[in-house]
Amino acid sequence: MSGIWDKAQEFWIHFVVSKDVGHIGERERRDDRIAIILNRIGFSWRVYLVAFLGFLASSWSLIAISIITPALYFIYNRHGQFDGDAALVLDMVTLTTTIVGMVAFGLLADQMGRSKLYGIEVIIVLVAVGGAAFSSAGFIIHQDRPGSLDIYAALFVFRAFLGLGIGAEYPMSAVIAAEFSPTRWRGVMLAAVFLAQSVGRILAYGISLGALHGLTGQIDSDAADVLDQTKISLDIFWRLALSLAGIPAVFALVFRLFIPETPRFYSAVKRDIKKARESLTMLGTRTPEMIADIERIMVAGPDDASSILEKRSWRKMAREYYFGEGKGWKLLAAISIQWLLLDIVWYGVGLDSPGTLAALWLDKPPPPPSATPPSWNVDPAYPNATIVETIDRNLVRTLYLSCIAALLGSLLVIPLVNRLSRKTHYLWTTWSLAALFAIMAISVSQTYAKSDHEVSMVFYVVAQLLFNLGPNTLTFILAAEIFPTEFRGTSYGIAAAFGKVGAIIARGIIKGAGKGKIGIVVVLAMFCIVLVIMAVLVWLEPYGIAFPDVQKGRSLEWRGSGFLDKVLHSQLENKSLEDISPWPLVGTAGDAEPGEYEPRRSASLSDGGSRVSGAGNEIPMEEWHSQANGSSGEQVKPA
């Protein structure tokens, strides 16, 4: 067992730090040095895989509940436990605790550190998934009497824990991925982490479909105990569909427990260049060149020992940033409003609702049912279908109409994310979605339950692709880029929590509208208006509530080139995280009380702005800043 833990530690540690270089108090120097080393290290596959696997487990487990709900209705609905809105209640509980997890872990990450919490959220997810998968109705004397345990109550509790873990995963994975990323690869890294949501979706439905066929394929439909055989097979099925989400979490957990703290957190919050350097060496490579770079760059200057400032209360700094001179509330409002509106639409049409997809699939008016359909069957085309047929059709429709297109959108956005500015990218895709939803509303009104219903299905597929090609992925990225390190976790958690508030609102809209033709058309029209509002807010930037520029322009050689030529053959340079949202703000000693904040020295670092020195090595100032922003210098292969 000790060998496994040793290997997990070695996953991060690649050479020993042998020299104590002391502490550096001047903020700009620390940030620039860290940015240079991260740019030299390049894209870190270790950071990416650990973040990806945890986000994959969270997304997979969240999606699984819509897969297994019909089986729960069929097996356990002996006394009305799963009648009516049981699935909705479980979903709402999960979303509510997700909000709590996002805000709580975001706050804690900024005050305690990222690495101290990274892994705890995966443990919560594993406990929740395992507990739910092994929930039971207890000992049952007779089918007409309740068992010794209440499986609905057990699922309620474990889904609440799951929501807490999923909520924690959002700010933790996004912040760590952003802070460990070199400037050049930051957008790609975050987009690739968000890809886990689409991968988890397609794995959840694809593996569940295979498990369903494997478990129910041997049922003898002519046997006297066919009902018992079906219940046993489906009981195994829903537990398997839930528990499989824990597999990627297990792989991520061990390595997360030993992940080093991000160097940016050490610099901004702890103000400790020694610890930042140790973090970088764990992330870097064994090459002598990299060791030499860190020895040359991550050193203390002659004035650093005397520039250490007294640590301030995080709450006091937060008040100053959000509501004082920093006006950080404007950035927070901009991303939070967008995330709320986005998730109203995304969760309203994109949570793989079996009823909505079944309605879009209709090619003729549904036949009248021979009896009231059971609660597990929401397919109007097949009111008399068996439970296995119903689950099978739900899985197939979702794979065809939702999962594949969403995965394609998530893949396409990765090479595109640095070729368009975030604002242009966001506006184009959001306007396109608004137009598409208007067209879909018209299409559904004309093709519902008709032979040409495929037109509406195609529009729905394109919408799923556009969501992940644009606002769904970009919101995840921007929230990790636009805030200072000191408040990145808190701000990200609050913004993501607003998104889940939007998801709760979407549930009310969908439930009130119903799943018939009129209900779907009304919902699509409403969501079209929401998307227009999203685009207008980003376009007009009212009251200064806007996204900051996170990218620079293209190099001069591309001026005068056509737009398509520039997009296809060049990329925008990213700004460093510190340049996007500098904090503390530039000031002088006379502007603040002693120890209030460190003014950023924009003209120089140590000797008037011409050179950066330390340990007998000098780096030209122009090279220093260009390397820190990832715009020049030798590119190192991904670590």
XYZ file of C-alpha atoms in Angstrom:
639
model
C 0.000 0.000 0.000
C 2.861 2.357 0.842
C 4.172 1.825 -2.676
C 0.985 3.245 -4.160
C 1.202 6.368 -2.009
C 4.875 6.795 -2.915
C 4.045 6.578 -6.618
C 1.265 9.126 -6.173
C 3.706 11.551 -4.570
C 6.282 10.940 -7.297
C 3.603 11.832 -9.849
C 4.113 15.473 -8.858
C 7.696 15.551 -7.574
C 10.305 15.492 -10.351
C 13.382 16.839 -8.661
C 14.413 17.993 -5.215
C 14.602 21.647 -4.304
C 17.999 21.992 -2.708
C 18.322 25.712 -2.225
C 16.311 28.012 0.040
C 16.071 31.246 -1.870
C 14.194 33.153 0.820
C 11.052 35.184 0.446
C 10.093 37.843 -2.058
C 7.576 40.426 -1.012
C 7.267 42.545 -4.137
C 4.168 41.297 -5.919
C 4.887 42.118 -9.536
C 8.298 40.453 -9.397
C 6.819 37.260 -7.970
C 4.001 37.125 -10.496
C 6.245 37.719 -13.486
C 8.728 35.077 -12.407
C 6.005 32.505 -11.907
C 4.467 33.315 -15.304
C 7.853 32.864 -17.003
C 8.392 29.416 -15.512
C 4.839 28.259 -16.284
C 5.299 29.381 -19.884
C 8.554 27.425 -20.058
C 6.879 24.295 -18.654
C 4.046 24.459 -21.187
C 0.841 22.425 -21.182
C 0.906 20.064 -18.177
C -0.822 16.779 -18.935
C -0.645 15.816 -15.281
C -2.663 18.830 -14.135
C -5.058 18.363 -17.022
C -5.761 14.660 -16.444
C -6.306 15.077 -12.710
C -8.727 17.977 -13.264
C -10.423 16.208 -16.186
C -11.046 12.938 -14.319
C -12.627 14.629 -11.319
C -14.867 16.799 -13.483
C -15.755 13.724 -15.525
C -16.881 11.840 -12.397
C -18.996 14.777 -11.209
C -20.696 15.286 -14.575
C -21.329 11.565 -15.049
C -22.921 11.145 -11.623
C -25.139 14.222 -12.063
C -26.447 12.960 -15.402
C -27.069 9.419 -14.152
C -30.226 10.313 -12.212
C -32.214 11.017 -15.400
C -31.141 7.591 -16.706
C -32.213 5.551 -13.695
C -35.448 7.348 -12.730
C -37.775 5.060 -14.767
C -36.183 1.970 -13.174
C -36.697 3.428 -9.686
C -40.331 4.152 -10.475
C -40.849 0.629 -11.765
C -39.134 -1.254 -8.927
C -39.936 0.732 -5.792
C -43.203 2.518 -6.427
C -45.264 0.143 -4.279
C -46.718 2.756 -1.950
C -46.559 5.923 -3.964
C -42.995 6.771 -2.926
C -42.014 7.670 -6.474
C -45.293 9.052 -7.721
C -45.640 12.612 -8.910
C -42.555 14.776 -8.482
C -40.114 12.406 -6.771
C -37.501 12.742 -9.511
C -37.959 16.528 -9.543
C -37.438 16.676 -5.770
C -34.242 14.622 -6.019
C -33.029 16.887 -8.794
C -33.835 20.068 -6.853
C -32.065 18.763 -3.759
C -28.968 18.064 -5.839
C -29.017 21.529 -7.416
C -29.542 23.258 -4.063
C -26.594 21.554 -2.396
C -24.550 22.161 -5.545
C -25.039 25.886 -4.958
C -23.866 25.451 -1.367
C -20.791 23.495 -2.486
C -19.826 26.074 -5.108
C -19.945 29.038 -2.754
C -18.470 27.282 0.292
C -15.532 25.638 -1.463
C -14.824 28.768 -3.503
C -14.535 30.811 -0.304
C -12.426 28.186 1.437
C -10.096 27.816 -1.549
C -9.204 31.511 -1.396
C -8.551 31.460 2.339
C -7.093 28.002 2.983
C -5.497 27.221 -0.362
C -6.439 25.105 -3.359
C -4.429 21.973 -2.623
C -5.791 21.539 0.919
C -9.291 21.085 -0.505
C -8.517 19.439 -3.832
C -9.508 15.812 -3.423
C -12.078 16.387 -0.672
C -14.765 17.056 -3.255
C -13.937 13.773 -4.998
C -14.247 11.938 -1.679
C -17.685 13.501 -1.215
C -18.710 12.395 -4.719
C -17.444 8.852 -4.094
C -19.312 8.575 -0.791
C -22.492 9.929 -2.385
C -22.287 7.673 -5.452
C -21.468 4.585 -3.393
C -24.133 5.314 -0.818
C -26.809 5.884 -3.458
C -25.796 2.784 -5.426
C -26.136 0.596 -2.328
C -29.338 2.178 -1.015
C -32.017 -0.351 -0.149
C -35.637 -0.678 0.868
C -34.493 -3.055 3.609
C -36.267 -6.230 4.634
C -39.631 -6.704 2.890
C -42.152 -9.157 4.319
C -44.706 -8.693 1.560
C -44.873 -6.621 -1.630
C -47.940 -4.809 -0.330
C -46.162 -3.623 2.802
C -43.253 -1.166 3.160
C -39.755 -2.435 3.872
C -37.695 -1.774 6.964
C -35.831 1.069 5.198
C -36.950 3.980 3.038
C -34.935 3.979 -0.176
C -36.369 7.333 -1.201
C -35.014 8.954 1.986
C -31.623 7.325 1.415
C -31.447 8.608 -2.162
C -32.504 12.044 -0.924
C -29.579 12.169 1.532
C -26.958 10.834 -0.859
C -28.080 13.069 -3.714
C -27.682 16.006 -1.331
C -24.085 14.921 -0.647
C -23.507 14.437 -4.357
C -24.618 17.990 -5.052
C -22.146 19.277 -2.480
C -19.290 17.405 -4.167
C -20.317 18.489 -7.661
C -20.579 22.095 -6.514
C -17.110 21.965 -4.999
C -15.661 20.494 -8.195
C -16.543 23.507 -10.346
C -14.426 26.211 -8.672
C -11.658 23.840 -7.592
C -10.938 22.281 -10.998
C -11.344 25.513 -12.950
C -9.165 27.582 -10.609
C -6.380 25.017 -10.356
C -6.345 24.458 -14.123
C -6.184 28.216 -14.758
C -3.480 28.932 -12.184
C -1.227 26.075 -13.274
C -1.642 26.922 -16.960
C 0.915 28.864 -18.957
C -0.516 31.986 -20.545
C -0.480 30.556 -24.066
C -2.331 27.350 -23.152
C -4.822 28.669 -20.573
C -7.904 28.801 -22.798
C -7.107 25.414 -24.312
C -6.567 23.865 -20.874
C -9.890 25.136 -19.493
C -11.836 24.176 -22.627
C -10.293 20.705 -22.493
C -11.258 20.329 -18.823
C -14.835 21.320 -19.640
C -14.819 18.640 -22.334
C -15.239 16.210 -19.422
C -18.894 17.220 -19.138
C -19.661 16.007 -22.657
C -17.498 12.925 -22.288
C -19.270 12.068 -19.030
C -22.604 12.508 -20.734
C -21.857 10.172 -23.619
C -20.223 7.594 -21.334
C -23.173 7.643 -18.944
C -25.710 6.996 -21.704
C -23.575 4.721 -23.863
C -22.419 2.401 -21.071
C -25.893 2.373 -19.547
C -27.340 1.305 -22.885
C -24.860 -1.563 -23.117
C -25.549 -2.580 -19.512
C -29.294 -2.538 -20.123
C -29.002 -4.856 -23.112
C -26.624 -7.168 -21.289
C -28.738 -7.432 -18.125
C -32.169 -7.722 -19.731
C -31.229 -9.704 -22.825
C -31.540 -13.039 -20.993
C -35.021 -12.417 -19.558
C -37.516 -15.090 -20.631
C -40.600 -13.112 -21.631
C -42.766 -16.247 -21.504
C -41.740 -17.282 -17.988
C -44.203 -17.034 -15.126
C -41.748 -14.939 -13.100
C -40.898 -12.497 -15.910
C -41.831 -9.540 -13.701
C -39.441 -10.640 -10.956
C -36.684 -11.269 -13.497
C -37.172 -7.784 -14.927
C -37.084 -6.131 -11.509
C -33.912 -7.943 -10.528
C -32.194 -7.008 -13.813
C -33.249 -3.382 -13.561
C -32.240 -3.188 -9.904
C -28.723 -4.207 -10.924
C -28.909 -1.827 -13.876
C -29.642 1.368 -11.932
C -27.034 0.604 -9.292
C -24.440 -0.071 -11.979
C -25.337 3.124 -13.866
C -24.740 5.157 -10.708
C -21.649 3.422 -9.382
C -19.669 3.448 -12.647
C -19.315 7.211 -12.264
C -16.999 6.522 -9.351
C -14.328 4.868 -11.512
C -12.734 8.093 -12.855
C -13.058 9.615 -9.385
C -10.931 6.828 -7.895
C -8.171 7.471 -10.438
C -8.248 11.217 -9.743
C -8.433 10.977 -5.953
C -5.005 9.572 -5.087
C -3.137 12.082 -7.234
C -5.272 15.014 -6.080
C -4.358 14.413 -2.458
C -0.714 15.169 -3.306
C -1.136 17.985 -5.817
C 1.085 20.961 -4.939
C -0.419 24.318 -4.127
C -0.584 26.622 -7.130
C 2.407 28.972 -7.322
C 0.089 31.899 -7.967
C -1.677 31.292 -4.643
C 1.666 31.215 -2.855
C 2.656 34.464 -4.525
C -0.592 36.417 -4.191
C -1.899 35.191 -0.851
C 1.005 33.636 1.042
C 3.632 35.976 -0.519
C 6.187 33.197 -0.412
C 8.514 32.737 -3.397
C 10.167 29.720 -1.811
C 6.905 27.787 -1.689
C 5.998 28.984 -5.185
C 9.299 27.669 -6.478
C 8.776 24.291 -4.828
C 5.361 24.080 -6.469
C 6.853 24.843 -9.873
C 9.561 22.218 -9.498
C 6.916 19.564 -8.786
C 5.104 20.574 -11.954
C 8.171 20.894 -14.161
C 10.415 18.407 -15.881
C 13.730 16.722 -15.035
C 15.659 18.439 -17.807
C 18.810 20.317 -16.800
C 17.583 23.282 -18.839
C 14.411 23.573 -16.760
C 16.338 23.239 -13.493
C 18.705 25.972 -14.672
C 15.780 28.216 -15.648
C 14.209 27.941 -12.218
C 17.555 28.508 -10.490
C 18.135 31.586 -12.674
C 14.674 33.139 -12.523
C 13.095 32.155 -9.206
C 15.584 34.012 -7.022
C 15.298 36.808 -4.511
C 16.399 40.281 -5.427
C 18.500 42.441 -3.100
C 15.503 44.453 -1.936
C 13.095 41.568 -1.486
C 13.869 40.663 2.100
C 12.869 44.105 3.323
C 9.696 44.344 1.242
C 7.641 41.657 2.965
C 4.346 43.249 3.999
C 2.085 42.426 6.836
C -0.669 40.003 5.849
C -4.111 41.522 5.780
C -7.487 40.138 6.655
C -8.976 38.390 3.612
C -12.391 39.863 4.417
C -10.971 43.362 4.460
C -9.244 42.821 1.130
C -12.444 41.333 -0.321
C -14.468 44.397 0.689
C -11.878 46.639 -0.891
C -11.828 44.623 -4.103
C -15.557 44.026 -4.587
C -16.995 47.281 -3.239
C -14.048 49.660 -2.994
C -11.647 50.938 -5.594
C -11.457 47.557 -7.316
C -15.181 47.539 -8.219
C -14.946 43.782 -8.579
C -18.703 43.474 -8.185
C -19.094 44.617 -11.779
C -17.081 41.700 -13.120
C -18.907 39.339 -10.778
C -22.281 40.695 -11.881
C -21.366 40.396 -15.562
C -20.393 36.721 -15.422
C -23.073 35.765 -12.854
C -25.931 37.237 -14.887
C -24.691 35.505 -18.009
C -24.339 32.167 -16.221
C -27.818 32.442 -14.700
C -29.453 33.212 -18.059
C -27.389 30.576 -19.864
C -28.367 27.778 -17.485
C -32.042 28.690 -17.699
C -31.805 27.772 -21.370
C -29.202 24.996 -21.103
C -30.942 23.078 -18.344
C -34.324 23.831 -19.847
C -33.591 22.002 -23.107
C -30.243 20.306 -22.568
C -30.689 18.097 -19.517
C -31.777 15.190 -21.685
C -35.411 15.279 -20.611
C -36.968 12.031 -21.880
C -40.363 13.664 -22.299
C -39.093 16.547 -24.446
C -36.973 14.308 -26.665
C -39.835 11.830 -27.050
C -42.115 14.667 -28.175
C -39.587 15.856 -30.775
C -39.265 12.260 -32.005
C -42.994 11.929 -32.803
C -43.679 11.364 -36.505
C -47.455 11.018 -36.190
C -50.160 11.826 -33.645
C -49.737 9.586 -30.582
C -52.200 6.686 -30.242
C -54.669 6.743 -27.360
C -53.362 4.642 -24.441
C -55.291 1.530 -23.450
C -54.938 2.658 -19.834
C -53.313 5.412 -17.848
C -49.581 5.145 -18.621
C -47.371 4.325 -15.636
C -45.305 7.126 -14.114
C -42.103 5.755 -15.644
C -43.386 6.074 -19.226
C -43.421 9.643 -20.594
C -43.292 8.589 -24.261
C -46.591 9.564 -25.951
C -45.784 7.453 -29.031
C -45.545 4.204 -27.063
C -47.950 4.422 -24.108
C -48.075 0.624 -23.799
C -44.314 -0.025 -23.992
C -42.569 -2.204 -21.436
C -40.150 -0.694 -18.929
C -37.129 -2.099 -20.775
C -38.358 -0.696 -24.098
C -38.972 2.681 -22.481
C -35.498 2.959 -20.952
C -33.905 1.743 -24.185
C -35.680 4.401 -26.266
C -34.787 7.118 -23.745
C -31.105 6.225 -23.969
C -31.012 5.926 -27.770
C -32.843 9.217 -28.355
C -30.562 11.085 -25.975
C -27.423 9.703 -27.588
C -28.592 10.671 -31.069
C -30.135 14.075 -30.322
C -27.940 15.385 -27.539
C -24.782 13.562 -26.506
C -22.964 13.252 -29.828
C -23.585 16.864 -30.856
C -22.571 18.202 -27.430
C -19.339 16.210 -27.567
C -18.593 17.514 -31.060
C -19.125 21.098 -29.896
C -16.791 20.566 -26.946
C -14.102 19.186 -29.253
C -14.419 21.945 -31.855
C -14.154 24.769 -29.325
C -10.671 23.663 -28.194
C -8.808 24.673 -31.396
C -11.102 27.698 -31.830
C -10.781 29.231 -28.371
C -7.624 31.227 -29.149
C -8.556 32.164 -32.714
C -11.428 34.502 -31.811
C -11.671 37.030 -29.039
C -13.796 35.769 -26.161
C -16.367 38.533 -26.692
C -16.691 37.979 -30.446
C -16.873 34.222 -29.951
C -19.511 34.588 -27.230
C -21.625 37.050 -29.208
C -21.626 35.085 -32.457
C -22.602 31.805 -30.883
C -25.216 33.375 -28.599
C -26.843 35.324 -31.439
C -26.789 32.147 -33.526
C -28.510 30.220 -30.727
C -31.146 32.922 -30.362
C -31.920 32.755 -34.087
C -31.909 28.960 -33.972
C -34.386 28.862 -31.083
C -36.728 31.192 -32.962
C -36.511 28.901 -35.991
C -37.034 25.838 -33.774
C -40.182 27.338 -32.257
C -41.611 27.840 -35.748
C -40.435 24.410 -36.888
C -41.987 22.561 -33.946
C -45.278 24.409 -34.427
C -45.369 23.198 -38.048
C -43.830 19.710 -37.848
C -44.883 18.373 -34.435
C -46.061 14.761 -34.775
C -45.702 14.887 -38.565
C -43.583 12.981 -41.041
C -41.191 15.918 -41.500
C -40.447 16.175 -37.756
C -36.793 15.427 -38.530
C -36.361 19.127 -39.355
C -36.970 20.080 -35.717
C -34.707 17.271 -34.568
C -31.866 18.580 -36.740
C -32.275 22.076 -35.285
C -32.157 20.610 -31.774
C -28.932 18.752 -32.572
C -27.324 21.926 -33.956
C -28.365 23.803 -30.806
C -26.625 21.230 -28.622
C -23.463 21.659 -30.683
C -23.601 25.472 -30.522
C -24.062 25.542 -26.743
C -20.734 23.809 -26.156
C -19.040 25.513 -29.088
C -19.913 28.852 -27.494
C -21.431 30.177 -24.272
C -21.489 26.974 -22.223
C -17.718 26.481 -22.553
C -16.790 30.171 -22.663
C -18.584 30.946 -19.401
C -16.625 28.178 -17.696
C -13.378 29.643 -19.086
C -14.033 33.334 -18.493
C -15.035 32.897 -14.852
C -11.579 31.424 -14.175
C -9.714 34.170 -16.052
C -11.177 37.529 -15.068
C -10.652 37.682 -11.287
C -7.489 38.230 -9.210
C -5.888 35.207 -7.581
C -6.935 36.343 -4.099
C -10.630 36.180 -5.020
C -10.708 33.774 -7.943
C -12.237 30.839 -6.053
C -14.888 32.943 -4.313
C -15.883 34.779 -7.481
C -15.986 31.590 -9.538
C -18.094 29.804 -6.921
C -20.621 32.643 -6.714
C -20.901 32.966 -10.502
C -21.356 29.211 -10.956
C -23.945 29.191 -8.157
C -25.985 31.754 -10.088
C -25.946 29.283 -12.965
C -27.509 26.610 -10.790
C -30.141 29.119 -9.666
C -30.929 29.422 -13.366
C -31.211 25.628 -13.559
C -33.768 25.672 -10.735
C -35.738 28.387 -12.535
C -35.649 26.252 -15.689
C -37.282 23.374 -13.816
C -40.219 25.587 -12.925
C -40.567 26.822 -16.504
C -40.515 23.318 -17.979
C -42.947 21.932 -15.412
C -45.391 24.784 -15.951
C -45.247 24.621 -19.750
C -45.748 20.873 -20.092
C -44.371 18.607 -22.821
C -47.002 18.913 -25.526
C -46.735 20.899 -28.739
C -47.873 24.227 -27.281
C -45.674 23.848 -24.212
C -42.543 23.150 -26.279
C -43.191 26.066 -28.639
C -43.756 28.473 -25.735
C -40.578 27.317 -23.980
C -38.487 27.672 -27.146
C -39.838 31.199 -27.704
C -39.086 32.166 -24.094
C -35.576 30.804 -24.319
C -35.014 32.700 -27.563
C -35.762 35.924 -25.664
C -33.376 34.905 -22.873
C -30.582 34.320 -25.399
C -31.221 37.709 -26.996
C -30.919 39.338 -23.558
C -27.623 37.523 -23.002
C -26.203 38.782 -26.294
C -27.427 42.346 -25.790
C -25.884 42.566 -22.316
C -22.484 41.467 -23.639
C -22.776 43.732 -26.674
C -23.867 46.922 -24.866
C -22.063 46.359 -21.541
C -24.538 48.455 -19.520
C -23.296 50.406 -16.473
C -19.766 49.157 -17.030
C -20.814 45.566 -16.252
C -18.667 43.834 -18.840
C -16.066 41.157 -19.413
C -12.483 42.474 -19.515
C -10.255 41.749 -22.477
C -8.344 38.555 -21.765
C -6.487 38.493 -25.081
C -4.241 40.816 -27.054
C -4.486 41.623 -30.731
C -2.788 39.604 -33.430
C 0.736 40.431 -34.489
C 1.281 43.231 -37.023
C 1.916 40.847 -39.912
C -1.797 39.916 -39.925
C -3.095 43.466 -40.242
C -4.882 43.889 -43.547
C -5.563 40.173 -43.888
C -9.081 38.883 -44.341
C -11.035 37.793 -41.271
C -11.266 34.159 -42.317
C -7.571 34.067 -43.182
C -6.682 35.434 -39.738
C -8.925 32.966 -37.915
C -7.620 29.971 -39.838
C -3.924 30.797 -39.797
C -3.215 32.840 -36.660
C -4.060 32.959 -32.985
C -4.678 35.745 -30.526
C -2.139 36.087 -27.740
C -3.540 35.649 -24.249
C -2.877 38.130 -21.491
C -1.479 36.767 -18.260
C -3.938 36.327 -15.411
C -2.208 39.137 -13.541
C -2.614 41.557 -16.456
C -6.286 40.722 -16.976
C -7.318 41.724 -13.476
C -4.398 43.350 -11.634
C -4.658 43.451 -7.884
C -3.663 45.310 -5.814
C -4.231 48.339 -7.993
C -1.340 50.614 -8.911
C -0.795 53.129 -6.150
C 1.791 54.983 -4.123
C 2.787 54.779 -0.531
C 0.782 57.908 0.173
C -2.441 56.397 -1.132
C -2.825 53.780 1.572
C -2.173 53.098 5.195
C 0.924 51.086 6.129
C 0.489 47.461 5.158
C -2.701 48.176 3.235
C -1.565 46.842 -0.106
C 1.397 46.427 -2.361
C 1.408 48.946 -5.218
C 2.330 47.314 -8.522
C 5.416 48.915 -9.974
C 4.658 49.247 -13.651
C 7.845 51.073 -14.634
C 10.440 48.823 -13.072
C 11.144 45.837 -10.948
C 14.402 46.586 -9.248
C 16.653 48.945 -11.098
C 14.696 51.590 -12.946
C 13.004 49.337 -15.436
C 15.839 48.363 -17.729
C 16.853 45.006 -16.302
C 15.728 42.406 -13.800
C 18.516 41.059 -11.649
C 19.111 38.344 -9.115
C 21.703 35.771 -8.195
C 24.216 37.231 -10.578
C 21.919 36.863 -13.615
C 20.309 39.741 -15.459
C 17.331 39.531 -17.811
C 16.416 42.432 -20.107
C 13.157 44.045 -19.042
C 11.542 43.578 -22.458
C 12.354 39.861 -22.453
C 11.079 39.543 -18.885
C 7.631 40.933 -19.651
C 7.301 39.166 -22.993
C 8.138 35.834 -21.361
C 5.719 36.482 -18.509
C 2.924 37.068 -21.010
C 3.814 34.058 -23.104
C 4.338 36.097 -26.249
C 7.913 35.116 -26.998
C 10.699 32.887 -25.964
C 11.328 29.233 -26.547
C 8.275 27.019 -26.365
C 8.700 23.901 -24.295
C 6.916 20.686 -25.121
C 3.897 19.890 -22.935
C 4.960 18.406 -19.597
